[in-house]
Amino acid sequence: MDFAATTEQRRMIAGARRFASGLGRLGEGLDESEFNKAGWEACAQYGVLGWLTPQEYGGAGLDPLSAALSLEALGAGCADNGLLFAVNNHLFACTTYLLDHGTPEQRSEWLPALASGSVIGAHALTEVTAGSDVLSMRTVARRVGDRFVIDGRKTYISNGPVAGLFVVFARTDEGAPGQASISAFLVPSTQSGVTVRPLTKMGLGGTPMGEVTFEDCAVPATSLLGEPGGAYQMFQTGLVWERGFMFATQVGALERLLDEMVAHCNERRQFGRTIGSNQSVAHRIADHKVRVETSKLLLHKIAWKVKAGHLAIEEACMLKLWVSEALKSISLDLLQLRGAAGFLAGAPAERQVRDSLAATIYGGTSEIQRSTIAAMSGLVVSGAAS
């Protein structure tokens, strides 16, 4: 495995980091429930939303390693976690499904709009009773002539209130074995029978979340994404994108937060010396440095495997677990080291802690990741299917 960046990749990394450094200012003054439209449009103009999309559909067609390195640089330069979360959901919970499973007609219809950012993508899978436990979903799609009629309610859908396209998972054959009863559909938000109710969350401002209801929502059979009954396997392979590449920006964030911590500890003086000279502080920094470097290695390995055509589900679960827990740890340490100043409502350290807590939940909780990793290691573990 060779992870050495090429000259072109180094140029892309530097450019992405410079671009990202100005993104945070575009969200200043927004209420935390508001969508950062200016930031989104900047990402679209720079080409971020089309990094994965082939050039024939208006994108850049980056290979997986180049995309991972660019996203890592984006996270290293941009402190607007909510904006990056919206971008990640658009790319890895919608665009990649079309790239991997869309028909030529579906790709032609949707990929150019997704790459330009004129349509925002969202992933409508989660329900009150079904998240990682996909087979517990209750949303159904009944075949009626040349259409499917979808009925059900999805919740905690990131980008939901601003989405123009949903990748919707629903049961299409109650008589089929569990995994073969789930299908996926491309449903525009303007489709009759679709309603969205915004939800309020504690962090990741800039990424609106909503509850999406489908009531007698009739879509043409051509809206079916992939094969009938094939969505469960589609979801499983999609986890590499969702749990692996979606965390590339968080790997960059770890590096950014470590740099911030080092700078603060070198500047802040107490009792006649910098706080970084205290061994208890220095050891925290050393531990976070190890987490940053191991995160990078695992991310780059995943990208290399995907580029080579290999599955990397286990590695993606490990990266998701490791990076999300590391992000929470470094965020709490930053707040602790800033003391009362970090604890003020609205302070950067306080917002970072709230944002970091979500990382151990979305895309499958840390508990789910551990169960899945244990099962893939050969241990018989209940509830480790996804």
PDB file of C-alpha atoms in Angstrom, residues 164-369:
ATOM      1  CA  GLY A 164     -34.446  18.086  -3.006  1.00  0.00           C
ATOM      2  CA  LEU A 165     -33.900  14.332  -3.305  1.00  0.00           C
ATOM      3  CA  PHE A 166     -34.349  11.502  -0.818  1.00  0.00           C
ATOM      4  CA  VAL A 167     -32.906   8.002  -1.076  1.00  0.00           C
ATOM      5  CA  VAL A 168     -35.802   6.199   0.612  1.00  0.00           C
ATOM      6  CA  PHE A 169     -35.665   2.673   2.032  1.00  0.00           C
ATOM      7  CA  ALA A 170     -38.957   0.761   2.294  1.00  0.00           C
ATOM      8  CA  ARG A 171     -40.391  -2.756   2.476  1.00  0.00           C
ATOM      9  CA  THR A 172     -41.602  -3.957  -0.926  1.00  0.00           C
ATOM     10  CA  ASP A 173     -42.313  -7.651  -0.285  1.00  0.00           C
ATOM     11  CA  GLU A 174     -43.605  -8.717   3.113  1.00  0.00           C
ATOM     12  CA  GLY A 175     -43.418 -12.356   2.044  1.00  0.00           C
ATOM     13  CA  ALA A 176     -39.720 -12.293   1.185  1.00  0.00           C
ATOM     14  CA  PRO A 177     -36.972 -13.202   3.670  1.00  0.00           C
ATOM     15  CA  GLY A 178     -36.015 -10.231   5.853  1.00  0.00           C
ATOM     16  CA  GLN A 179     -33.081  -8.909   3.857  1.00  0.00           C
ATOM     17  CA  ALA A 180     -34.839  -9.405   0.511  1.00  0.00           C
ATOM     18  CA  SER A 181     -37.883  -7.391   1.593  1.00  0.00           C
ATOM     19  CA  ILE A 182     -36.149  -3.997   1.494  1.00  0.00           C
ATOM     20  CA  SER A 183     -35.872  -1.803  -1.621  1.00  0.00           C
ATOM     21  CA  ALA A 184     -34.618   1.737  -2.239  1.00  0.00           C
ATOM     22  CA  PHE A 185     -36.225   4.587  -4.170  1.00  0.00           C
ATOM     23  CA  LEU A 186     -35.276   8.015  -5.454  1.00  0.00           C
ATOM     24  CA  VAL A 187     -38.000  10.385  -4.285  1.00  0.00           C
ATOM     25  CA  PRO A 188     -37.962  14.148  -4.996  1.00  0.00           C
ATOM     26  CA  SER A 189     -39.037  16.293  -2.057  1.00  0.00           C
ATOM     27  CA  THR A 190     -41.615  17.906  -4.344  1.00  0.00           C
ATOM     28  CA  GLN A 191     -43.377  14.578  -4.868  1.00  0.00           C
ATOM     29  CA  SER A 192     -47.017  14.590  -3.796  1.00  0.00           C
ATOM     30  CA  GLY A 193     -47.402  12.848  -0.439  1.00  0.00           C
ATOM     31  CA  VAL A 194     -44.046  13.982   0.996  1.00  0.00           C
ATOM     32  CA  THR A 195     -44.032  16.259   4.033  1.00  0.00           C
ATOM     33  CA  VAL A 196     -41.098  17.322   6.212  1.00  0.00           C
ATOM     34  CA  ARG A 197     -41.210  18.546   9.804  1.00  0.00           C
ATOM     35  CA  PRO A 198     -38.024  20.193  11.143  1.00  0.00           C
ATOM     36  CA  LEU A 199     -36.425  18.862  14.338  1.00  0.00           C
ATOM     37  CA  THR A 200     -34.276  20.805  16.781  1.00  0.00           C
ATOM     38  CA  LYS A 201     -30.953  19.294  17.861  1.00  0.00           C
ATOM     39  CA  MET A 202     -28.225  20.283  20.307  1.00  0.00           C
ATOM     40  CA  GLY A 203     -25.335  20.660  17.886  1.00  0.00           C
ATOM     41  CA  LEU A 204     -24.113  20.570  14.288  1.00  0.00           C
ATOM     42  CA  GLY A 205     -25.830  23.846  13.495  1.00  0.00           C
ATOM     43  CA  GLY A 206     -26.026  24.410   9.745  1.00  0.00           C
ATOM     44  CA  THR A 207     -27.286  20.906   9.049  1.00  0.00           C
ATOM     45  CA  PRO A 208     -31.067  20.941   9.405  1.00  0.00           C
ATOM     46  CA  MET A 209     -32.667  17.708  10.586  1.00  0.00           C
ATOM     47  CA  GLY A 210     -36.227  16.605   9.985  1.00  0.00           C
ATOM     48  CA  GLU A 211     -38.950  14.002  10.153  1.00  0.00           C
ATOM     49  CA  VAL A 212     -40.111  12.936   6.686  1.00  0.00           C
ATOM     50  CA  THR A 213     -43.575  11.459   6.192  1.00  0.00           C
ATOM     51  CA  PHE A 214     -44.693   9.584   3.078  1.00  0.00           C
ATOM     52  CA  GLU A 215     -48.463   9.291   2.710  1.00  0.00           C
ATOM     53  CA  ASP A 216     -49.890   7.703  -0.442  1.00  0.00           C
ATOM     54  CA  CYS A 217     -46.704   8.857  -2.132  1.00  0.00           C
ATOM     55  CA  ALA A 218     -46.923   7.364  -5.630  1.00  0.00           C
ATOM     56  CA  VAL A 219     -43.633   7.263  -7.544  1.00  0.00           C
ATOM     57  CA  PRO A 220     -42.955   5.698 -10.960  1.00  0.00           C
ATOM     58  CA  ALA A 221     -41.354   2.266 -11.038  1.00  0.00           C
ATOM     59  CA  THR A 222     -38.326   3.932 -12.636  1.00  0.00           C
ATOM     60  CA  SER A 223     -37.667   5.500  -9.225  1.00  0.00           C
ATOM     61  CA  LEU A 224     -36.512   2.120  -7.923  1.00  0.00           C
ATOM     62  CA  LEU A 225     -32.795   2.330  -7.146  1.00  0.00           C
ATOM     63  CA  GLY A 226     -30.958  -0.916  -7.804  1.00  0.00           C
ATOM     64  CA  GLU A 227     -32.696  -4.268  -7.853  1.00  0.00           C
ATOM     65  CA  PRO A 228     -36.024  -4.977  -6.090  1.00  0.00           C
ATOM     66  CA  GLY A 229     -35.221  -6.346  -2.651  1.00  0.00           C
ATOM     67  CA  GLY A 230     -31.566  -5.379  -3.006  1.00  0.00           C
ATOM     68  CA  ALA A 231     -31.443  -2.367  -0.692  1.00  0.00           C
ATOM     69  CA  TYR A 232     -30.212  -4.229   2.376  1.00  0.00           C
ATOM     70  CA  GLN A 233     -27.022  -5.263   0.609  1.00  0.00           C
ATOM     71  CA  MET A 234     -26.851  -1.808  -0.933  1.00  0.00           C
ATOM     72  CA  PHE A 235     -26.914  -0.340   2.569  1.00  0.00           C
ATOM     73  CA  GLN A 236     -24.228  -2.733   3.813  1.00  0.00           C
ATOM     74  CA  THR A 237     -21.766  -1.856   1.047  1.00  0.00           C
ATOM     75  CA  GLY A 238     -22.708   1.823   1.410  1.00  0.00           C
ATOM     76  CA  LEU A 239     -21.404   1.732   4.964  1.00  0.00           C
ATOM     77  CA  VAL A 240     -17.865   2.002   3.612  1.00  0.00           C
ATOM     78  CA  TRP A 241     -18.740   5.442   2.277  1.00  0.00           C
ATOM     79  CA  GLU A 242     -20.872   6.463   5.269  1.00  0.00           C
ATOM     80  CA  ARG A 243     -18.582   5.247   8.046  1.00  0.00           C
ATOM     81  CA  GLY A 244     -15.291   5.582   6.242  1.00  0.00           C
ATOM     82  CA  PHE A 245     -15.221   8.522   3.865  1.00  0.00           C
ATOM     83  CA  MET A 246     -17.800  10.552   5.805  1.00  0.00           C
ATOM     84  CA  PHE A 247     -15.240  10.673   8.614  1.00  0.00           C
ATOM     85  CA  ALA A 248     -12.438  12.014   6.430  1.00  0.00           C
ATOM     86  CA  THR A 249     -13.379  15.578   7.403  1.00  0.00           C
ATOM     87  CA  GLN A 250     -13.341  14.545  11.069  1.00  0.00           C
ATOM     88  CA  VAL A 251      -9.820  13.184  10.646  1.00  0.00           C
ATOM     89  CA  GLY A 252      -8.896  16.644   9.401  1.00  0.00           C
ATOM     90  CA  ALA A 253     -10.762  18.181  12.337  1.00  0.00           C
ATOM     91  CA  LEU A 254      -8.677  16.132  14.762  1.00  0.00           C
ATOM     92  CA  GLU A 255      -5.527  17.647  13.292  1.00  0.00           C
ATOM     93  CA  ARG A 256      -7.016  21.148  13.417  1.00  0.00           C
ATOM     94  CA  LEU A 257      -8.085  20.761  17.042  1.00  0.00           C
ATOM     95  CA  LEU A 258      -4.680  19.363  18.013  1.00  0.00           C
ATOM     96  CA  ASP A 259      -2.964  22.380  16.442  1.00  0.00           C
ATOM     97  CA  GLU A 260      -5.355  24.633  18.359  1.00  0.00           C
ATOM     98  CA  MET A 261      -4.596  22.805  21.609  1.00  0.00           C
ATOM     99  CA  VAL A 262      -0.828  23.045  21.144  1.00  0.00           C
ATOM    100  CA  ALA A 263      -1.029  26.756  20.346  1.00  0.00           C
ATOM    101  CA  HIS A 264      -3.175  27.433  23.412  1.00  0.00           C
ATOM    102  CA  CYS A 265      -0.899  25.433  25.706  1.00  0.00           C
ATOM    103  CA  ASN A 266       2.161  27.290  24.413  1.00  0.00           C
ATOM    104  CA  GLU A 267       0.522  30.689  24.942  1.00  0.00           C
ATOM    105  CA  ARG A 268      -1.431  30.283  28.161  1.00  0.00           C
ATOM    106  CA  ARG A 269       0.734  30.932  31.238  1.00  0.00           C
ATOM    107  CA  GLN A 270      -0.055  30.110  34.842  1.00  0.00           C
ATOM    108  CA  PHE A 271       2.284  30.232  37.854  1.00  0.00           C
ATOM    109  CA  GLY A 272       5.070  31.652  35.727  1.00  0.00           C
ATOM    110  CA  ARG A 273       5.108  29.006  32.993  1.00  0.00           C
ATOM    111  CA  THR A 274       3.093  27.787  30.025  1.00  0.00           C
ATOM    112  CA  ILE A 275       0.426  25.221  30.851  1.00  0.00           C
ATOM    113  CA  GLY A 276       1.925  22.928  28.227  1.00  0.00           C
ATOM    114  CA  SER A 277       4.977  22.479  30.437  1.00  0.00           C
ATOM    115  CA  ASN A 278       2.830  20.548  32.892  1.00  0.00           C
ATOM    116  CA  GLN A 279       3.297  16.826  32.309  1.00  0.00           C
ATOM    117  CA  SER A 280      -0.428  16.099  32.687  1.00  0.00           C
ATOM    118  CA  VAL A 281      -1.125  18.478  29.796  1.00  0.00           C
ATOM    119  CA  ALA A 282       1.817  17.358  27.659  1.00  0.00           C
ATOM    120  CA  HIS A 283       0.724  13.732  27.915  1.00  0.00           C
ATOM    121  CA  ARG A 284      -2.775  14.610  26.699  1.00  0.00           C
ATOM    122  CA  ILE A 285      -1.262  16.261  23.641  1.00  0.00           C
ATOM    123  CA  ALA A 286       0.931  13.221  23.001  1.00  0.00           C
ATOM    124  CA  ASP A 287      -2.091  10.914  23.178  1.00  0.00           C
ATOM    125  CA  HIS A 288      -4.055  13.078  20.742  1.00  0.00           C
ATOM    126  CA  LYS A 289      -1.096  13.172  18.349  1.00  0.00           C
ATOM    127  CA  VAL A 290      -1.120   9.369  18.268  1.00  0.00           C
ATOM    128  CA  ARG A 291      -4.868   9.403  17.578  1.00  0.00           C
ATOM    129  CA  VAL A 292      -4.428  11.834  14.688  1.00  0.00           C
ATOM    130  CA  GLU A 293      -1.714   9.791  12.994  1.00  0.00           C
ATOM    131  CA  THR A 294      -3.445   6.415  13.417  1.00  0.00           C
ATOM    132  CA  SER A 295      -6.688   7.927  12.115  1.00  0.00           C
ATOM    133  CA  LYS A 296      -4.936   9.134   8.988  1.00  0.00           C
ATOM    134  CA  LEU A 297      -3.362   5.751   8.340  1.00  0.00           C
ATOM    135  CA  LEU A 298      -6.684   3.939   8.673  1.00  0.00           C
ATOM    136  CA  LEU A 299      -8.507   6.462   6.465  1.00  0.00           C
ATOM    137  CA  HIS A 300      -5.866   6.214   3.751  1.00  0.00           C
ATOM    138  CA  LYS A 301      -5.961   2.417   3.914  1.00  0.00           C
ATOM    139  CA  ILE A 302      -9.728   2.458   3.377  1.00  0.00           C
ATOM    140  CA  ALA A 303      -9.386   4.794   0.392  1.00  0.00           C
ATOM    141  CA  TRP A 304      -6.619   2.618  -1.068  1.00  0.00           C
ATOM    142  CA  LYS A 305      -8.740  -0.537  -0.700  1.00  0.00           C
ATOM    143  CA  VAL A 306     -11.791   1.076  -2.311  1.00  0.00           C
ATOM    144  CA  LYS A 307      -9.657   2.381  -5.164  1.00  0.00           C
ATOM    145  CA  ALA A 308      -8.345  -1.166  -5.673  1.00  0.00           C
ATOM    146  CA  GLY A 309     -11.903  -2.528  -5.784  1.00  0.00           C
ATOM    147  CA  HIS A 310     -11.888  -4.185  -2.346  1.00  0.00           C
ATOM    148  CA  LEU A 311     -14.492  -3.974   0.395  1.00  0.00           C
ATOM    149  CA  ALA A 312     -13.385  -2.180   3.545  1.00  0.00           C
ATOM    150  CA  ILE A 313     -16.418  -2.529   5.806  1.00  0.00           C
ATOM    151  CA  GLU A 314     -14.457  -3.655   8.865  1.00  0.00           C
ATOM    152  CA  GLU A 315     -11.902  -0.879   8.466  1.00  0.00           C
ATOM    153  CA  ALA A 316     -14.700   1.665   7.973  1.00  0.00           C
ATOM    154  CA  CYS A 317     -16.318   0.568  11.240  1.00  0.00           C
ATOM    155  CA  MET A 318     -12.973   0.808  13.023  1.00  0.00           C
ATOM    156  CA  LEU A 319     -12.318   4.282  11.622  1.00  0.00           C
ATOM    157  CA  LYS A 320     -15.799   5.484  12.573  1.00  0.00           C
ATOM    158  CA  LEU A 321     -15.409   4.175  16.113  1.00  0.00           C
ATOM    159  CA  TRP A 322     -11.846   5.428  16.595  1.00  0.00           C
ATOM    160  CA  VAL A 323     -12.297   8.891  15.097  1.00  0.00           C
ATOM    161  CA  SER A 324     -15.665   9.642  16.708  1.00  0.00           C
ATOM    162  CA  GLU A 325     -14.374   8.725  20.158  1.00  0.00           C
ATOM    163  CA  ALA A 326     -11.127  10.640  19.535  1.00  0.00           C
ATOM    164  CA  LEU A 327     -13.098  13.685  18.431  1.00  0.00           C
ATOM    165  CA  LYS A 328     -15.138  13.631  21.623  1.00  0.00           C
ATOM    166  CA  SER A 329     -12.008  13.199  23.735  1.00  0.00           C
ATOM    167  CA  ILE A 330     -10.036  16.066  22.193  1.00  0.00           C
ATOM    168  CA  SER A 331     -13.072  18.364  22.265  1.00  0.00           C
ATOM    169  CA  LEU A 332     -13.578  17.778  25.977  1.00  0.00           C
ATOM    170  CA  ASP A 333      -9.875  18.324  26.639  1.00  0.00           C
ATOM    171  CA  LEU A 334      -9.919  21.615  24.731  1.00  0.00           C
ATOM    172  CA  LEU A 335     -12.827  22.827  26.822  1.00  0.00           C
ATOM    173  CA  GLN A 336     -11.108  21.684  30.023  1.00  0.00           C
ATOM    174  CA  LEU A 337      -7.868  23.452  29.131  1.00  0.00           C
ATOM    175  CA  ARG A 338      -9.715  26.694  28.414  1.00  0.00           C
ATOM    176  CA  GLY A 339     -11.509  26.515  31.749  1.00  0.00           C
ATOM    177  CA  ALA A 340     -14.419  28.878  32.362  1.00  0.00           C
ATOM    178  CA  ALA A 341     -13.795  30.644  29.038  1.00  0.00           C
ATOM    179  CA  GLY A 342     -14.478  27.399  27.203  1.00  0.00           C
ATOM    180  CA  PHE A 343     -17.624  26.723  29.212  1.00  0.00           C
ATOM    181  CA  LEU A 344     -19.366  29.932  28.147  1.00  0.00           C
ATOM    182  CA  ALA A 345     -22.435  29.339  25.991  1.00  0.00           C
ATOM    183  CA  GLY A 346     -21.560  29.920  22.353  1.00  0.00           C
ATOM    184  CA  ALA A 347     -17.801  29.761  22.897  1.00  0.00           C
ATOM    185  CA  PRO A 348     -15.970  27.789  20.175  1.00  0.00           C
ATOM    186  CA  ALA A 349     -14.902  25.117  22.670  1.00  0.00           C
ATOM    187  CA  GLU A 350     -18.469  24.724  23.963  1.00  0.00           C
ATOM    188  CA  ARG A 351     -19.899  24.412  20.444  1.00  0.00           C
ATOM    189  CA  GLN A 352     -17.192  21.916  19.498  1.00  0.00           C
ATOM    190  CA  VAL A 353     -18.119  19.655  22.422  1.00  0.00           C
ATOM    191  CA  ARG A 354     -21.784  19.660  21.434  1.00  0.00           C
ATOM    192  CA  ASP A 355     -20.910  18.943  17.818  1.00  0.00           C
ATOM    193  CA  SER A 356     -18.528  16.122  18.732  1.00  0.00           C
ATOM    194  CA  LEU A 357     -21.105  14.205  20.764  1.00  0.00           C
ATOM    195  CA  ALA A 358     -23.140  13.485  17.642  1.00  0.00           C
ATOM    196  CA  ALA A 359     -20.234  11.668  15.962  1.00  0.00           C
ATOM    197  CA  THR A 360     -20.599   8.662  18.282  1.00  0.00           C
ATOM    198  CA  ILE A 361     -24.286   8.377  17.292  1.00  0.00           C
ATOM    199  CA  TYR A 362     -24.862   9.100  13.589  1.00  0.00           C
ATOM    200  CA  GLY A 363     -23.855   6.463  11.073  1.00  0.00           C
ATOM    201  CA  GLY A 364     -24.233   3.792  13.761  1.00  0.00           C
ATOM    202  CA  THR A 365     -23.392   4.254  17.422  1.00  0.00           C
ATOM    203  CA  SER A 366     -20.035   3.348  18.932  1.00  0.00           C
ATOM    204  CA  GLU A 367     -21.747   0.334  20.495  1.00  0.00           C
ATOM    205  CA  ILE A 368     -22.900  -0.869  17.060  1.00  0.00           C
ATOM    206  CA  GLN A 369     -19.391  -0.397  15.655  1.00  0.00           C
TER     207      GLN A 369
END
